[in-house]
Coordinates of N, CA, C and O in Angstrom, one line a residue:
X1 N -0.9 -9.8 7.8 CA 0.2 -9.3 7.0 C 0.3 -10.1 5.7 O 0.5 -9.5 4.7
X2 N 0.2 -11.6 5.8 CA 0.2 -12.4 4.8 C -1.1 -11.8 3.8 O -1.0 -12.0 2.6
X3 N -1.9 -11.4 4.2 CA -3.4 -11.3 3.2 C -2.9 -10.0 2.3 O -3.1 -9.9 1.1
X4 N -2.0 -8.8 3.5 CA -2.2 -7.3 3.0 C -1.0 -7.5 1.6 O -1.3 -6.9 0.5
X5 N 0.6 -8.4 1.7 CA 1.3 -8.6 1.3 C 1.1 -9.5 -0.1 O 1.5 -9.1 -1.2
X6 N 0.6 -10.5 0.1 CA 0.8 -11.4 -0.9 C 0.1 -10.8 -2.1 O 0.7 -10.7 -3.2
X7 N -1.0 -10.3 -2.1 CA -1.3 -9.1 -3.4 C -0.7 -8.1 -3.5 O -0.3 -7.9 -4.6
X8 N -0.5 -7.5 -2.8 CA 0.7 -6.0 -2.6 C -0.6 -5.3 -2.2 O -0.9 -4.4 -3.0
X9 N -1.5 -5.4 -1.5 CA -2.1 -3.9 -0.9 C -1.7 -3.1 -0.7 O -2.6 -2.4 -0.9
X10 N -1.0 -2.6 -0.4 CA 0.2 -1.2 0.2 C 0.8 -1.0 -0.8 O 1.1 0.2 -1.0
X11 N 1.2 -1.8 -1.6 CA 2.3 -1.2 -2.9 C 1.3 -0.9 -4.0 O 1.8 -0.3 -4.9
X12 N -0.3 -1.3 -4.0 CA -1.5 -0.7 -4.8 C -1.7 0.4 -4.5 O -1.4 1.4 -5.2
X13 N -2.4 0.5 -3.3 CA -2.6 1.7 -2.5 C -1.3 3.1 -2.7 O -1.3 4.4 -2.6
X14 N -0.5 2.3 -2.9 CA 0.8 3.9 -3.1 C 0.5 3.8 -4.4 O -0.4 4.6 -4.5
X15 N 0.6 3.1 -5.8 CA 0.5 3.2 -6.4 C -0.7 4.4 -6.9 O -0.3 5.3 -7.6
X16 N -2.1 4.4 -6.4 CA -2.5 5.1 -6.7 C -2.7 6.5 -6.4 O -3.2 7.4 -7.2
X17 N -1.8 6.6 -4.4 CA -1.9 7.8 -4.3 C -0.4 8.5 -5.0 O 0.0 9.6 -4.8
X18 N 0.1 7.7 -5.6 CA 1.6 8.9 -6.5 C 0.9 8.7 -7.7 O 1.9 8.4 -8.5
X19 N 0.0 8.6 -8.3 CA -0.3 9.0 -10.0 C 0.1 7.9 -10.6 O -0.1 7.9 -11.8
X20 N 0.5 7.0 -10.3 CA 0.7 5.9 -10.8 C -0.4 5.0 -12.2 O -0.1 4.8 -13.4
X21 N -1.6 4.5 -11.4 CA -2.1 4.5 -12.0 C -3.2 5.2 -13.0 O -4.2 4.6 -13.4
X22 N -2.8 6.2 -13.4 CA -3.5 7.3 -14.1 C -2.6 7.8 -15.1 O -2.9 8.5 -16.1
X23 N -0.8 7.2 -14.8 CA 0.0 7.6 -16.4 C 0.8 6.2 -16.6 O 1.6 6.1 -17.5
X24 N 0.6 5.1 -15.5 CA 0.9 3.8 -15.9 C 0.0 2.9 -16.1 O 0.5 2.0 -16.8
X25 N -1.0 2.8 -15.8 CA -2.1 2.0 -15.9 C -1.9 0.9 -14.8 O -1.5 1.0 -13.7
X26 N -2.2 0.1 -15.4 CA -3.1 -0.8 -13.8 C -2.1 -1.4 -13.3 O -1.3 -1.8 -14.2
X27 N -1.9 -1.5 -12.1 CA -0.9 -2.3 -11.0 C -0.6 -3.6 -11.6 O -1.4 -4.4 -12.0
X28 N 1.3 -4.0 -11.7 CA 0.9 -5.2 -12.0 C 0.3 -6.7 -10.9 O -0.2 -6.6 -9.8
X29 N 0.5 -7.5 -11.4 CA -0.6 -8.9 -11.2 C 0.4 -9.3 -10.0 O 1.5 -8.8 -10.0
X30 N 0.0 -10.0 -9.0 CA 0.4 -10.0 -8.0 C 0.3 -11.9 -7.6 O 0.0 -12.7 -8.4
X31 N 0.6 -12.2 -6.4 CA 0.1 -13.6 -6.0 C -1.2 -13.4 -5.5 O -1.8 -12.4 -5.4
X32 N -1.5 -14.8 -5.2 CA -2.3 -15.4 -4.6 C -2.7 -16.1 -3.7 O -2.1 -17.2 -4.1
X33 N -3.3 -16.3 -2.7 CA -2.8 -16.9 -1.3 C -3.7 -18.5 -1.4 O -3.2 -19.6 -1.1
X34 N -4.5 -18.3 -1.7 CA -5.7 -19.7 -1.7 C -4.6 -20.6 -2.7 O -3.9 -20.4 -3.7
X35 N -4.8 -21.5 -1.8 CA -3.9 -23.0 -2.5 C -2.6 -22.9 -2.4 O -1.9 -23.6 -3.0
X36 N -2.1 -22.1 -1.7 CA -0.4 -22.1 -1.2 C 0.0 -22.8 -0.3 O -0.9 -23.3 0.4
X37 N 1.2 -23.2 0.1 CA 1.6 -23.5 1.2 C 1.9 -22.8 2.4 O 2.2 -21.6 2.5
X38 N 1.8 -23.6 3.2 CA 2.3 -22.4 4.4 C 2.8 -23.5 5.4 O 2.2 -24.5 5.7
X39 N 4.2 -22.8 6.0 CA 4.6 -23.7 7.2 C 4.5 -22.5 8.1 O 4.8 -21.3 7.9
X40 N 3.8 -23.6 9.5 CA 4.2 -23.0 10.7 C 5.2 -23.4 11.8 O 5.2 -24.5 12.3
X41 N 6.0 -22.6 12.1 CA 7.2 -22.8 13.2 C 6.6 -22.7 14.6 O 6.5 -21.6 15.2
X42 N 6.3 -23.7 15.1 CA 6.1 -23.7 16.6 C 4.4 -23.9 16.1 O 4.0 -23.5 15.0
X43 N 3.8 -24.7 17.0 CA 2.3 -25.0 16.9 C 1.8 -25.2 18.4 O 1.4 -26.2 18.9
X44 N 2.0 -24.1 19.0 CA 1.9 -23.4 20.0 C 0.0 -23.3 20.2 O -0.8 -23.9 19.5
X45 N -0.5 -22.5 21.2 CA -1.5 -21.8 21.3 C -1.6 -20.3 19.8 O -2.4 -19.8 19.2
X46 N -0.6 -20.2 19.9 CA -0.7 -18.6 19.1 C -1.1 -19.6 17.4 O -2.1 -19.5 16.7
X47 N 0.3 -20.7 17.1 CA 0.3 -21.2 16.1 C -0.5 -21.8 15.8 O -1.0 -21.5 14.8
X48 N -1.2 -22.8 16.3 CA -3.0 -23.1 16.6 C -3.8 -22.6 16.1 O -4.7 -23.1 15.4
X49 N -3.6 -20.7 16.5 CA -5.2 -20.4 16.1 C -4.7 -19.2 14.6 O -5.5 -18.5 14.0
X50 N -3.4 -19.4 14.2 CA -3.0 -18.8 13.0 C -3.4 -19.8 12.2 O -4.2 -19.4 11.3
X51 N -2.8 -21.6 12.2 CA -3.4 -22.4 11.1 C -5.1 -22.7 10.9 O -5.6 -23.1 9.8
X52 N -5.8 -22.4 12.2 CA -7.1 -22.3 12.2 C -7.4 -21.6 11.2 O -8.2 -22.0 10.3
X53 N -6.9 -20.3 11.1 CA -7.8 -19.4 10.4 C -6.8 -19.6 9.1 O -7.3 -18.9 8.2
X54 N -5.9 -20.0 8.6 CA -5.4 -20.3 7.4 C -5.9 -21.2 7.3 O -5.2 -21.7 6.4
X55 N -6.9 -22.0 7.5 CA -7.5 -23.3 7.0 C -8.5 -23.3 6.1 O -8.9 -24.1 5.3
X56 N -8.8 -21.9 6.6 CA -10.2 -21.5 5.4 C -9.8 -20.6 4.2 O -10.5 -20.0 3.4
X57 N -8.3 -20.8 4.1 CA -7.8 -20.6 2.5 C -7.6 -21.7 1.7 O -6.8 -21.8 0.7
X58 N -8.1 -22.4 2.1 CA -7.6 -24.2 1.1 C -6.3 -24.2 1.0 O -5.8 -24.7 0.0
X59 N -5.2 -23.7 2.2 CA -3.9 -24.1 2.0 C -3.8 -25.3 2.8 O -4.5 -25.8 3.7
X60 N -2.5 -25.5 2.2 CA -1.5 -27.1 2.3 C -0.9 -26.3 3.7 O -0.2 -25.3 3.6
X61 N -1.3 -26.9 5.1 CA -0.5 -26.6 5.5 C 0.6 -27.6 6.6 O 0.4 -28.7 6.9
X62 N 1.6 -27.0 6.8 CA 2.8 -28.2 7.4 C 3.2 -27.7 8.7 O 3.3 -26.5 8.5
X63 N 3.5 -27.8 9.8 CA 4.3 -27.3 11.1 C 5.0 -27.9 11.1 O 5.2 -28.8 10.2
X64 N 5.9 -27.5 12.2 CA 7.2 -27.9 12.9 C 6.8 -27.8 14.4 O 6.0 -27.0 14.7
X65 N 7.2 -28.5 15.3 CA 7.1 -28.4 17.2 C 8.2 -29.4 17.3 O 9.0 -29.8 16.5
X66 N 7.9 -29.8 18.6 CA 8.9 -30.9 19.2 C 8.3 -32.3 19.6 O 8.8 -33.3 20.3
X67 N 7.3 -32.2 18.9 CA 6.4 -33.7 18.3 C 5.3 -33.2 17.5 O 5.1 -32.0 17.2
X68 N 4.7 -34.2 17.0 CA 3.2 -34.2 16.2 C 2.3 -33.9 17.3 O 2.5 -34.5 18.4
X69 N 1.2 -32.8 17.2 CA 0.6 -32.4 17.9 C -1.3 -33.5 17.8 O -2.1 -33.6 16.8
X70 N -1.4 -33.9 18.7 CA -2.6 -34.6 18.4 C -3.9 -33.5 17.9 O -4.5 -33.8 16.9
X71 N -4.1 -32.6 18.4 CA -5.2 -31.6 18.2 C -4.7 -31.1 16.6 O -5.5 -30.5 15.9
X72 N -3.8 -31.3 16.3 CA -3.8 -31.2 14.1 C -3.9 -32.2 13.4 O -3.1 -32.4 12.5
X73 N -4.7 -32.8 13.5 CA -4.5 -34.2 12.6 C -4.9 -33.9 11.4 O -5.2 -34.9 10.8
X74 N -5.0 -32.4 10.5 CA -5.5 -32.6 9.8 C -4.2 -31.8 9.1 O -4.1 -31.5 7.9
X75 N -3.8 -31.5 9.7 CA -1.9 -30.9 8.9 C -0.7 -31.9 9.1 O -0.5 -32.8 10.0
X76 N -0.1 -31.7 8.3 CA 1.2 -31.9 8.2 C 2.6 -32.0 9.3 O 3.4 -31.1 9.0
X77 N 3.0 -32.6 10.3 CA 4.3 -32.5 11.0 C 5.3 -32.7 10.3 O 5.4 -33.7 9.5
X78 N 6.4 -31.4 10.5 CA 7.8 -31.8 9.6 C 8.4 -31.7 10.9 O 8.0 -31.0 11.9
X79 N 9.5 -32.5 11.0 CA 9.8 -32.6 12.1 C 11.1 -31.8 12.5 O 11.6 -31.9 13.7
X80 N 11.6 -31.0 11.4 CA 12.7 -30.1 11.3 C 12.4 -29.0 10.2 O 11.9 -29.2 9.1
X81 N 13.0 -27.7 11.1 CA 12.9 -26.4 10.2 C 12.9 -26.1 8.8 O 12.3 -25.2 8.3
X82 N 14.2 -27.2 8.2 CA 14.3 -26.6 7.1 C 13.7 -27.3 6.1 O 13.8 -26.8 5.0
X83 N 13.0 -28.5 6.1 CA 12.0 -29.4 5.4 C 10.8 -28.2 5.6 O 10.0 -27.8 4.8
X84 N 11.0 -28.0 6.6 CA 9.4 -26.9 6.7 C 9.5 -25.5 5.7 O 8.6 -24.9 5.1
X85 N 10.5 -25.3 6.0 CA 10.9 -23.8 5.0 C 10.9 -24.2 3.5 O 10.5 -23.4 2.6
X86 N 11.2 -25.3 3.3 CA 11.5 -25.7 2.1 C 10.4 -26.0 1.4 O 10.5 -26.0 0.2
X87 N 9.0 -26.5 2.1 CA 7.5 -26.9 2.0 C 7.1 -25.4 1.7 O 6.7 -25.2 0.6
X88 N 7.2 -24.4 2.7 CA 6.4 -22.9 2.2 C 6.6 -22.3 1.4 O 7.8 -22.1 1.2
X89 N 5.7 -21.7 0.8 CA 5.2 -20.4 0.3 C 5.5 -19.2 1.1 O 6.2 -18.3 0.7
X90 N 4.7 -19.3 2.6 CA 4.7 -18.3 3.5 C 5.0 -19.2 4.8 O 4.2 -20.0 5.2
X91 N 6.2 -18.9 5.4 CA 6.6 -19.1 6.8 C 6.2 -18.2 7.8 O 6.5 -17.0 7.6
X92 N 5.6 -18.7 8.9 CA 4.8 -18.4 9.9 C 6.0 -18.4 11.3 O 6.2 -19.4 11.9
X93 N 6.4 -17.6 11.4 CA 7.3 -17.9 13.1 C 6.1 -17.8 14.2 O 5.3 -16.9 14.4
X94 N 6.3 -18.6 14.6 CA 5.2 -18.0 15.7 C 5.4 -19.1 17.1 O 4.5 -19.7 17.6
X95 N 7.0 -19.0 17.7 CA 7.4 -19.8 18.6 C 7.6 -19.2 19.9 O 7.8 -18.0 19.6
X96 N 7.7 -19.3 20.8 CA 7.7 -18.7 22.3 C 9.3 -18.5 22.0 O 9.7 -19.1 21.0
X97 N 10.2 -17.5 22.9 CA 11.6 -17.1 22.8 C 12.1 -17.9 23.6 O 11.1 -18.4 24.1
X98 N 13.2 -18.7 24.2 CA 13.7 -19.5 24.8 C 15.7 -19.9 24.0 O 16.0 -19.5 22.8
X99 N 16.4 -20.3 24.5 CA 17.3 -20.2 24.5 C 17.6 -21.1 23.0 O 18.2 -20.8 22.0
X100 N 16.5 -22.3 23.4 CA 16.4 -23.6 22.0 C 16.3 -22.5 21.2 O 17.4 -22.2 20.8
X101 N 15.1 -21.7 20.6 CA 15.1 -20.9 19.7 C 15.4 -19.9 18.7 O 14.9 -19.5 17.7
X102 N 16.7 -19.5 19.8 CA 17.6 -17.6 19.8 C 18.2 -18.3 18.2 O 18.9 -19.3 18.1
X103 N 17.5 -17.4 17.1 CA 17.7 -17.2 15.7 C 17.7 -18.7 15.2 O 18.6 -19.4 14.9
X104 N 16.5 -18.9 15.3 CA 16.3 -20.3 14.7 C 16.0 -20.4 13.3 O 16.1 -21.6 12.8
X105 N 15.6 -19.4 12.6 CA 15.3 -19.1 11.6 C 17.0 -18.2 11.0 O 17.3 -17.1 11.4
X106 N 17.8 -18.8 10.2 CA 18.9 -17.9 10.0 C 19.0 -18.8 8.3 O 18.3 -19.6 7.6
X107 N 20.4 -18.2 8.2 CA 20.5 -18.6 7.0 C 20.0 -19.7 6.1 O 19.5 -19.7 5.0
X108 N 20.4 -20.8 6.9 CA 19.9 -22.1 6.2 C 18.7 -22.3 6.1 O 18.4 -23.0 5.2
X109 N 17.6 -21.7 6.8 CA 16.0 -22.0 6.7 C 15.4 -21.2 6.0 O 14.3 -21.5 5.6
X110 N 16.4 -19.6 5.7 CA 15.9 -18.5 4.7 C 16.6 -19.0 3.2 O 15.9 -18.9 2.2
X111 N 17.6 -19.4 3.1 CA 18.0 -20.3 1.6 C 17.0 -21.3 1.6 O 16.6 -21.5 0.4
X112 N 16.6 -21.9 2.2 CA 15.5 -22.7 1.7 C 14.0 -22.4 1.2 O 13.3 -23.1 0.4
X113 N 13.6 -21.3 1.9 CA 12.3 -20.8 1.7 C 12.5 -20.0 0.8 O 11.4 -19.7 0.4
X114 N 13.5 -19.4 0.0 CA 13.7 -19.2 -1.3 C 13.5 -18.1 -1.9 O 13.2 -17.2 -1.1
X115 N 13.6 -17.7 -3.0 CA 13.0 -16.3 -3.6 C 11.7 -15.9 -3.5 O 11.4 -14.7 -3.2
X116 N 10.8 -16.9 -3.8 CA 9.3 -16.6 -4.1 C 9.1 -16.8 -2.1 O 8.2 -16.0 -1.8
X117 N 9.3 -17.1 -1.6 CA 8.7 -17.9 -0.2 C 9.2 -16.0 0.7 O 10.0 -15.1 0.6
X118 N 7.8 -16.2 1.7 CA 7.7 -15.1 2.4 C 7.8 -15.6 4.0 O 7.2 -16.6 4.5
X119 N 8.5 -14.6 4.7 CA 8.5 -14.9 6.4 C 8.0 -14.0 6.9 O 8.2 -12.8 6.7
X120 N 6.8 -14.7 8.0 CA 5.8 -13.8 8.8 C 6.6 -14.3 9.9 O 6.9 -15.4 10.3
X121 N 6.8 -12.9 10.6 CA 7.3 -12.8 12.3 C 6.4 -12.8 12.7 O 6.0 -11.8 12.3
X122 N 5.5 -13.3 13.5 CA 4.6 -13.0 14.8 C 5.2 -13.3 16.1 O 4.3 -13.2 16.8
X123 N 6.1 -13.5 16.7 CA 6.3 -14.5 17.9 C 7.5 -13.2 18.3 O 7.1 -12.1 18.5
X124 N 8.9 -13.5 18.4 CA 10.0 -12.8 19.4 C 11.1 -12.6 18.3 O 11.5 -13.5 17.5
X125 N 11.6 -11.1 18.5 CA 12.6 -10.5 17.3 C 13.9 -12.1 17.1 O 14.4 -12.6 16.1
X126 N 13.9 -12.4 18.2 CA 15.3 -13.2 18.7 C 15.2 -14.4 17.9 O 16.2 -15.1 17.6
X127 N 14.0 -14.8 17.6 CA 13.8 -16.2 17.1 C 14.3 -16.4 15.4 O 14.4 -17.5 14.9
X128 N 14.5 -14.8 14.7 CA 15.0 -14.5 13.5 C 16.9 -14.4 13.7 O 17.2 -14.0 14.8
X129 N 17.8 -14.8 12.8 CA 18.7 -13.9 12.5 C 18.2 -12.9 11.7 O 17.7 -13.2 10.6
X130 N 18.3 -11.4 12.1 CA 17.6 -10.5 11.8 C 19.4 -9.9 10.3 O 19.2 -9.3 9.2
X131 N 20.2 -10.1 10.7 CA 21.0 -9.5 9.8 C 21.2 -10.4 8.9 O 21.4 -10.1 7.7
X132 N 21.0 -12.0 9.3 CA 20.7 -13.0 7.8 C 19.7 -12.4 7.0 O 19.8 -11.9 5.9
X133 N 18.6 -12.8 7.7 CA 17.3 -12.0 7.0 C 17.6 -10.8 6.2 O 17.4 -10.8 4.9
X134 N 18.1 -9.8 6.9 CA 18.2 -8.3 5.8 C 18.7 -8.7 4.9 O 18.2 -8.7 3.8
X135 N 20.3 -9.3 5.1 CA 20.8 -9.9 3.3 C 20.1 -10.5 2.6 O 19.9 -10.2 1.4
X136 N 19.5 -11.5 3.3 CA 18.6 -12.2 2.1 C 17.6 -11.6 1.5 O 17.5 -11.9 0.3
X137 N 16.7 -10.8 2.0 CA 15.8 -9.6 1.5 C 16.5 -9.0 0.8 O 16.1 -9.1 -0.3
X138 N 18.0 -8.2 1.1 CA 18.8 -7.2 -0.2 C 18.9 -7.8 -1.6 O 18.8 -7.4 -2.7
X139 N 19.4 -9.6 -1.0 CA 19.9 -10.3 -2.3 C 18.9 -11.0 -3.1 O 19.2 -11.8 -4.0
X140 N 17.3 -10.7 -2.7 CA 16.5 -11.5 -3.0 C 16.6 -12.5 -3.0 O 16.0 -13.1 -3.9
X141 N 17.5 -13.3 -2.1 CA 17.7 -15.1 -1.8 C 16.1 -15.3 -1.0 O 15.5 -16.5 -0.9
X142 N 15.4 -14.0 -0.4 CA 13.9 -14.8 0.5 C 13.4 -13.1 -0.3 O 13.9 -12.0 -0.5
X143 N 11.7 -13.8 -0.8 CA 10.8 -12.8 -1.3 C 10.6 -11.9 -0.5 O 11.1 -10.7 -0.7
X144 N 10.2 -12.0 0.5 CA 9.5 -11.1 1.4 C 9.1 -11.2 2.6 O 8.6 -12.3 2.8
X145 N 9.2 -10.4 3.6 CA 9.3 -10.6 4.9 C 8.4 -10.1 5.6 O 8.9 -9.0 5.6
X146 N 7.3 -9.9 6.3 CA 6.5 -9.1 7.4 C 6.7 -9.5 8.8 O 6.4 -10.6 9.2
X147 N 7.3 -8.5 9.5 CA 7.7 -8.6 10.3 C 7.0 -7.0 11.5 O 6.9 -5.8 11.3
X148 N 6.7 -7.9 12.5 CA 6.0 -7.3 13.7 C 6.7 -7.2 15.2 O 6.3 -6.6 16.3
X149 N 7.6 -7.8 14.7 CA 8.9 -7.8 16.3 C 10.6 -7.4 15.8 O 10.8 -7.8 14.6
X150 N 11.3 -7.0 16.3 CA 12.6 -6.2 15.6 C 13.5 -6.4 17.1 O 13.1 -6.4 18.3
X151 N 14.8 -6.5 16.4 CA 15.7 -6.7 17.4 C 15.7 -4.8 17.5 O 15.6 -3.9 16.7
X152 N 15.9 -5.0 19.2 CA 16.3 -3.2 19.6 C 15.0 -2.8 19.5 O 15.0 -1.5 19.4
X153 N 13.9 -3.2 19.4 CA 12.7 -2.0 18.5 C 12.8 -1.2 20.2 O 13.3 -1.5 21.3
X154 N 12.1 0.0 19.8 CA 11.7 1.0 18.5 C 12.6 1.2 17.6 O 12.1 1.6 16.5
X155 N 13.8 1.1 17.8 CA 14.6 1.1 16.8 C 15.0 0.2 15.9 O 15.5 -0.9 16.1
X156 N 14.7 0.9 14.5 CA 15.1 -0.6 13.7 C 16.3 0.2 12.9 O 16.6 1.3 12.8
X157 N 16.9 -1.4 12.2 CA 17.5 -1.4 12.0 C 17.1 -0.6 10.5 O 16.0 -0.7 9.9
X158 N 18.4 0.4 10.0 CA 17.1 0.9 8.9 C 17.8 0.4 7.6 O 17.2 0.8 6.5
X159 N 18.7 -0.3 7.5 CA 18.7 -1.0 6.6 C 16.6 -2.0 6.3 O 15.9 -2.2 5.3
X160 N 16.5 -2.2 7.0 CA 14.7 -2.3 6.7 C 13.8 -1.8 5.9 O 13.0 -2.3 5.2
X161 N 14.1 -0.1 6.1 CA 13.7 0.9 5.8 C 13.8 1.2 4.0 O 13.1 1.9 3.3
X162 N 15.0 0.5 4.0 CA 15.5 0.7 2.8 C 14.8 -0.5 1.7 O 14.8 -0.4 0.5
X163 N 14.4 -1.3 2.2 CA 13.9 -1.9 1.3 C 12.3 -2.5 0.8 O 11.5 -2.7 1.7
X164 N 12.1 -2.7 0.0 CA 10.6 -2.6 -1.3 C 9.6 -3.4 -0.5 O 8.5 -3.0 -0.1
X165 N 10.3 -5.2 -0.2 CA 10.4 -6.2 0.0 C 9.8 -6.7 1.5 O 9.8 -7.9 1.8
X166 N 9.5 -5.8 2.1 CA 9.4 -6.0 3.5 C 8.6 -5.0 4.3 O 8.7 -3.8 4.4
X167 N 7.4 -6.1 4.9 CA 6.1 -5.0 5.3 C 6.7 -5.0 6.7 O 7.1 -6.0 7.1
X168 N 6.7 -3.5 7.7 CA 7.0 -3.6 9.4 C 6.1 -2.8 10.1 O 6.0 -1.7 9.7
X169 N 5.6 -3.2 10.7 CA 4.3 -3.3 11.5 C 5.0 -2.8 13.5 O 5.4 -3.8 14.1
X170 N 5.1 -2.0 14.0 CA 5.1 -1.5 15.1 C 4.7 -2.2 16.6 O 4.4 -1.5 17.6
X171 N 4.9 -3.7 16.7 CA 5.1 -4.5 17.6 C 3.3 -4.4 18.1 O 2.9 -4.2 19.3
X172 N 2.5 -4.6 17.2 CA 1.1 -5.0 17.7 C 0.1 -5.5 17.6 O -1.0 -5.0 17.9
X173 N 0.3 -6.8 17.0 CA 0.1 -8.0 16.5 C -1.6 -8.6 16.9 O -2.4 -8.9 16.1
X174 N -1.7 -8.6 18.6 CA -2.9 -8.8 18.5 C -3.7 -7.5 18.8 O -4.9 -7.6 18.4
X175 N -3.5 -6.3 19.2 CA -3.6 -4.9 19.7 C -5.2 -4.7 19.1 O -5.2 -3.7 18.4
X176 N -6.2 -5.1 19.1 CA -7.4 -4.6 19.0 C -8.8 -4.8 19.8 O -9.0 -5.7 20.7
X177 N -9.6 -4.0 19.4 CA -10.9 -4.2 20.2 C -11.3 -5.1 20.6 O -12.4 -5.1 21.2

């Protein structure tokens, strides 16, 4: 989600199929993922093998757990959320659901990750405040969100729906061959 988002693949891709580029000219310029930051929330098994494979983007990367994990010695431990949000570019949820967790990511950790800074759901709807989140997406207080788990799903909330800012993906994260 982070790879398809941070250039806008999907907002290119529509671009070209509504005529866009043929009476506006070329898509504009987008980011860039190599050399960014990225915190991950929870450095779990799942979070593990997410910073594995973000490692081969030359990002800075930082976690958050409930210690320094010896098997990262080559990242960063913040030892609280919102130092960690405040470190990314792109925030990574990727924490088991549990009671410690329920909307651990809410207002204070999305004001910190900021306008430019994006939040990737992978882990459990619960671990977001999902209606913090939406404001902050409407007010552009946080860039951008992809998100793959939703409070209620199938049903989302469609305030979601409504906005530019936010890739949602159908709860199937690892789902392939």
């Amino acid at each position: 989600m982070m790879l398809a988002q941070s250039p806008s693949m999907i907002g290119a891709t529509k671009w070209v199929h509504d005529g866009s580029w043929g009476t506006k000219g070329l898509y504009p310029l987008q980011s860039r993922v190599w050399g960014k930051r990225v915190g991950i929330l929870g450095l779990g098994r799942i979070g593990f093998e997410v910073a594995k494979r973000l490692a081969g983007f030359n990002l800075n990367i930082a976690y958050s757990d409930v210690s320094a994990m010896s098997y990262a010695p080559d990242w960063t431990f913040t030892p609280d959320k919102i130092s960690l949000a405040e470190h990314a570019d792109f925030l990574f949820v990727t924490l088991a659901s549990s009671a410690n967790t329920h909307h651990i990511v809410g207002v204070e950790a999305l004001d910190a990750l900021g306008p430019d800074g994006m939040v990737i759901n992978i882990s459990r709807a619960t671990n977001i405040e999902e209606k913090a989140l939406l404001t902050a997406l409407e007010n552009k207080t946080v860039g951008f969100a992809a998100l793959d788990v939703f409070e209620g799903e199938s049903t989302l909330n469609p305030r979601f729906l409504a906005l530019d800012n936010v890739m949602v993906q159908p709860h199937h994260a690892y789902g392939t061959y």
